[in-house]
mmCIF file of C-alpha atoms in Angstrom:
data_model
loop_
_atom_site.group_PDB
_atom_site.id
_atom_site.type_symbol
_atom_site.label_atom_id
_atom_site.label_comp_id
_atom_site.label_asym_id
_atom_site.label_seq_id
_atom_site.Cartn_x
_atom_site.Cartn_y
_atom_site.Cartn_z
ATOM 1 C CA MET A 1 141.465 112.866 118.469
ATOM 2 C CA THR A 2 141.770 115.823 116.065
ATOM 3 C CA LYS A 3 145.526 115.604 116.129
ATOM 4 C CA SER A 4 145.421 111.907 115.206
ATOM 5 C CA LEU A 5 142.895 112.556 112.390
ATOM 6 C CA ASN A 6 145.250 115.137 110.905
ATOM 7 C CA ASN A 7 147.920 112.466 110.583
ATOM 8 C CA LEU A 8 145.655 110.340 108.352
ATOM 9 C CA ASN A 9 145.471 110.832 104.606
ATOM 10 C CA PHE A 10 142.362 112.464 103.102
ATOM 11 C CA SER A 11 140.777 109.189 101.921
ATOM 12 C CA THR A 12 141.168 107.548 105.310
ATOM 13 C CA ARG A 13 139.719 110.598 107.092
ATOM 14 C CA CYS A 14 136.686 110.570 104.755
ATOM 15 C CA ALA A 15 136.141 106.859 105.295
ATOM 16 C CA PHE A 16 136.367 107.309 109.078
ATOM 17 C CA ILE A 17 133.859 110.188 109.062
ATOM 18 C CA LEU A 18 131.438 108.252 106.833
ATOM 19 C CA LEU A 19 131.702 105.262 109.154
ATOM 20 C CA LEU A 20 130.829 107.445 112.148
ATOM 21 C CA LEU A 21 127.894 109.049 110.355
ATOM 22 C CA SER A 22 126.483 105.778 109.043
ATOM 23 C CA SER A 23 126.672 104.043 112.407
ATOM 24 C CA ALA A 24 124.893 106.981 114.053
ATOM 25 C CA SER A 25 122.052 106.852 111.530
ATOM 26 C CA GLN A 26 121.395 103.092 111.541
ATOM 27 C CA ALA A 27 117.739 102.276 112.091
ATOM 28 C CA ALA A 28 116.913 99.927 114.928
ATOM 29 C CA THR A 29 114.619 96.912 114.696
ATOM 30 C CA PHE A 30 112.451 95.785 117.609
ATOM 31 C CA THR A 31 110.153 92.789 118.047
ATOM 32 C CA VAL A 32 107.048 92.528 120.186
ATOM 33 C CA GLY A 33 105.887 89.209 121.577
ATOM 34 C CA PRO A 34 102.851 88.706 123.801
ATOM 35 C CA HIS A 35 104.508 85.971 125.877
ATOM 36 C CA GLY A 36 107.917 87.528 126.452
ATOM 37 C CA ASN A 37 109.197 86.149 123.157
ATOM 38 C CA GLY A 38 110.196 89.544 121.748
ATOM 39 C CA ASP A 39 112.211 92.584 122.770
ATOM 40 C CA TYR A 40 109.038 94.045 124.345
ATOM 41 C CA PRO A 41 105.802 92.459 125.645
ATOM 42 C CA THR A 42 103.541 95.278 124.385
ATOM 43 C CA ILE A 43 103.399 97.238 121.158
ATOM 44 C CA GLN A 44 103.256 100.552 123.050
ATOM 45 C CA GLU A 45 106.492 99.823 124.905
ATOM 46 C CA ALA A 46 108.243 99.114 121.601
ATOM 47 C CA LEU A 47 106.811 102.305 120.059
ATOM 48 C CA PHE A 48 108.053 104.352 123.018
ATOM 49 C CA ALA A 49 111.538 102.846 122.552
ATOM 50 C CA ALA A 50 111.560 103.400 118.780
ATOM 51 C CA SER A 51 112.511 106.575 116.975
ATOM 52 C CA HIS A 52 112.271 107.934 113.445
ATOM 53 C CA GLY A 53 113.437 105.355 110.891
ATOM 54 C CA ASP A 54 113.075 102.350 113.207
ATOM 55 C CA GLU A 55 110.978 99.265 112.500
ATOM 56 C CA VAL A 56 108.811 97.373 114.968
ATOM 57 C CA PHE A 57 107.776 93.819 114.043
ATOM 58 C CA VAL A 58 104.916 92.210 115.952
ATOM 59 C CA ILE A 59 104.765 88.467 116.609
ATOM 60 C CA PRO A 60 101.278 86.909 116.170
ATOM 61 C CA GLY A 61 98.917 87.285 119.102
ATOM 62 C CA VAL A 62 96.087 89.396 120.474
ATOM 63 C CA TYR A 63 97.173 92.775 121.828
ATOM 64 C CA LEU A 64 94.671 94.649 124.014
ATOM 65 C CA GLU A 65 96.068 98.132 123.449
ATOM 66 C CA ASN A 66 95.237 101.740 122.619
ATOM 67 C CA LEU A 67 98.327 102.945 120.804
ATOM 68 C CA ILE A 68 100.038 106.289 120.385
ATOM 69 C CA MET A 69 102.135 105.981 117.244
ATOM 70 C CA THR A 70 105.732 107.218 117.137
ATOM 71 C CA SER A 71 106.625 109.497 114.224
ATOM 72 C CA GLY A 72 108.568 107.879 111.394
ATOM 73 C CA VAL A 73 108.277 104.334 112.742
ATOM 74 C CA ARG A 74 107.139 101.432 110.565
ATOM 75 C CA LEU A 75 104.959 99.007 112.538
ATOM 76 C CA SER A 76 104.381 95.632 110.829
ATOM 77 C CA SER A 77 102.977 92.264 111.782
ATOM 78 C CA LEU A 78 105.210 89.296 111.074
ATOM 79 C CA GLU A 79 102.454 87.010 109.779
ATOM 80 C CA GLY A 80 99.573 89.253 108.700
ATOM 81 C CA PRO A 81 96.137 90.272 109.949
ATOM 82 C CA GLU A 82 94.801 86.747 110.377
ATOM 83 C CA THR A 83 97.054 86.103 113.370
ATOM 84 C CA THR A 84 98.085 89.536 114.665
ATOM 85 C CA ILE A 85 95.214 91.446 116.279
ATOM 86 C CA ILE A 86 95.074 94.837 117.989
ATOM 87 C CA ASP A 87 91.897 95.093 120.064
ATOM 88 C CA GLY A 88 91.051 98.645 121.172
ATOM 89 C CA GLN A 89 88.502 97.431 123.760
ATOM 90 C CA GLY A 90 86.181 100.344 122.920
ATOM 91 C CA GLY A 91 88.898 103.047 122.821
ATOM 92 C CA LYS A 92 90.851 104.389 119.843
ATOM 93 C CA CYS A 93 93.161 101.681 118.483
ATOM 94 C CA PHE A 94 95.655 104.232 117.065
ATOM 95 C CA GLU A 95 96.288 107.921 117.661
ATOM 96 C CA ILE A 96 98.737 109.278 115.116
ATOM 97 C CA ALA A 97 99.704 112.936 115.587
ATOM 98 C CA GLN A 98 102.506 114.982 114.019
ATOM 99 C CA ALA A 99 103.802 111.871 112.279
ATOM 100 C CA ALA A 100 106.517 112.354 109.673
ATOM 101 C CA PRO A 101 106.646 110.487 106.348
ATOM 102 C CA GLY A 102 107.790 106.910 106.910
ATOM 103 C CA THR A 103 105.163 106.318 109.590
ATOM 104 C CA ALA A 104 103.276 103.130 108.697
ATOM 105 C CA VAL A 105 100.943 100.488 110.131
ATOM 106 C CA ILE A 106 100.942 97.319 108.042
ATOM 107 C CA GLY A 107 99.354 93.882 108.336
ATOM 108 C CA PHE A 108 97.076 93.810 111.405
ATOM 109 C CA THR A 109 93.484 93.185 112.337
ATOM 110 C CA ILE A 110 92.395 96.425 114.011
ATOM 111 C CA THR A 111 89.202 95.749 115.948
ATOM 112 C CA ASN A 112 86.810 97.055 118.604
ATOM 113 C CA GLY A 113 87.960 100.666 118.326
ATOM 114 C CA GLY A 114 85.635 103.385 119.521
ATOM 115 C CA SER A 115 85.284 107.094 120.313
ATOM 116 C CA MET A 116 83.550 110.077 118.729
ATOM 117 C CA GLN A 117 85.861 109.940 115.650
ATOM 118 C CA GLY A 118 88.488 107.543 114.365
ATOM 119 C CA GLY A 119 87.873 104.350 116.298
ATOM 120 C CA GLY A 120 90.459 102.364 114.321
ATOM 121 C CA PHE A 121 92.838 105.191 113.370
ATOM 122 C CA TRP A 122 92.747 108.855 114.321
ATOM 123 C CA VAL A 123 95.309 110.642 112.122
ATOM 124 C CA PHE A 124 95.722 114.354 112.906
ATOM 125 C CA ASP A 125 97.949 117.431 113.324
ATOM 126 C CA ASN A 126 100.122 117.458 110.200
ATOM 127 C CA SER A 127 100.648 113.710 110.017
ATOM 128 C CA ALA A 128 101.694 111.594 107.055
ATOM 129 C CA VAL A 129 100.989 107.883 107.415
ATOM 130 C CA GLU A 130 100.652 104.708 105.368
ATOM 131 C CA ILE A 131 97.879 102.314 106.449
ATOM 132 C CA ALA A 132 98.072 99.101 104.431
ATOM 133 C CA ASP A 133 97.144 95.412 104.364
ATOM 134 C CA ASN A 134 94.969 95.611 107.485
ATOM 135 C CA VAL A 135 91.541 94.288 108.384
ATOM 136 C CA ILE A 136 89.674 97.091 110.159
ATOM 137 C CA SER A 137 86.598 95.665 111.838
ATOM 138 C CA ASN A 138 83.937 96.261 114.449
ATOM 139 C CA CYS A 139 84.951 99.853 115.152
ATOM 140 C CA GLN A 140 82.143 102.110 116.279
ATOM 141 C CA VAL A 141 82.126 105.878 116.729
ATOM 142 C CA GLY A 142 79.542 108.449 117.663
ATOM 143 C CA TYR A 143 80.217 110.704 114.707
ATOM 144 C CA GLU A 144 82.475 109.851 111.720
ATOM 145 C CA GLY A 145 85.363 107.744 110.500
ATOM 146 C CA ALA A 146 84.814 104.570 112.482
ATOM 147 C CA GLY A 147 87.656 102.852 110.621
ATOM 148 C CA ILE A 148 89.976 105.755 109.767
ATOM 149 C CA HIS A 149 89.545 109.472 110.464
ATOM 150 C CA VAL A 150 92.087 111.924 108.955
ATOM 151 C CA GLN A 151 91.995 115.597 109.944
ATOM 152 C CA ARG A 152 93.912 118.829 110.574
ATOM 153 C CA TYR A 153 96.355 119.088 107.661
ATOM 154 C CA SER A 154 97.201 115.398 107.512
ATOM 155 C CA TYR A 155 97.757 112.908 104.700
ATOM 156 C CA ALA A 156 97.096 109.175 104.639
ATOM 157 C CA ASN A 157 98.016 106.572 102.023
ATOM 158 C CA ILE A 158 95.279 103.985 102.616
ATOM 159 C CA HIS A 159 95.566 100.839 100.511
ATOM 160 C CA HIS A 160 94.848 97.111 100.437
ATOM 161 C CA ASN A 161 92.763 97.186 103.622
ATOM 162 C CA ARG A 162 89.500 95.400 104.267
ATOM 163 C CA PHE A 163 86.766 97.233 106.198
ATOM 164 C CA VAL A 164 84.219 95.017 107.970
ATOM 165 C CA ASN A 165 81.237 95.946 110.150
ATOM 166 C CA ASN A 166 82.338 99.470 111.157
ATOM 167 C CA ARG A 167 79.603 101.833 112.379
ATOM 168 C CA ALA A 168 79.219 105.583 112.695
ATOM 169 C CA THR A 169 76.358 108.072 112.605
ATOM 170 C CA MET A 170 77.903 109.700 109.475
ATOM 171 C CA THR A 171 80.788 107.958 107.634
ATOM 172 C CA ALA A 172 81.587 104.438 108.788
ATOM 173 C CA ALA A 173 84.751 103.417 106.931
ATOM 174 C CA ILE A 174 86.903 106.512 106.223
ATOM 175 C CA SER A 175 86.489 110.254 106.758
ATOM 176 C CA ILE A 176 88.870 112.983 105.572
ATOM 177 C CA ILE A 177 88.271 116.543 106.868
ATOM 178 C CA VAL A 178 89.871 119.934 107.713
ATOM 179 C CA ASP A 179 92.360 120.502 104.892
ATOM 180 C CA SER A 180 93.502 116.891 104.873
ATOM 181 C CA SER A 181 93.907 114.452 101.998
ATOM 182 C CA ALA A 182 94.336 110.779 101.288
ATOM 183 C CA GLU A 183 95.185 108.381 98.542
ATOM 184 C CA ILE A 184 92.620 105.605 98.878
ATOM 185 C CA ARG A 185 93.069 102.593 96.610
ATOM 186 C CA SER A 186 92.552 98.845 96.392
ATOM 187 C CA ASN A 187 90.524 98.606 99.598
ATOM 188 C CA VAL A 188 87.490 96.372 100.165
ATOM 189 C CA PHE A 189 84.431 97.910 101.837
#
């Protein structure tokens, strides 16, 4: 292969190398459908298949799942929180650890999450995540951050969410602790 590349002019070699690099870095897109009408039947299966820079789109339905988010993946509902529901069934709906920028959860109803902290979202261990356009409801924790709990050197961009009927012994909607930060804007509590 090297010998044949040497026979090409400089412009052609550059174009060939750029083509190889761009095809290797193309982000993948996956769909999730609850009735076999997507690439994967569960959100977790799609997240396990995805890698940094990929997008996962979720077809409307009710998903009974406790999710471990993949770093750098953008997870979005196709039709918004009214029709796309993640039910944590009393466990954490999302655990997001060591997530790189680009990690996002957009457009779901997140409901029935529970634990000691972070029933809807538990963001921790140097994570950076966007949480937007969700309805976060009926999450209950024993301590703090029933809706969203951010801790251990993490950052969350939390915007355009609606928080409904979340309960905790300390902070019900959002808690930010242990050298963490968040931009919190345009939410309804």
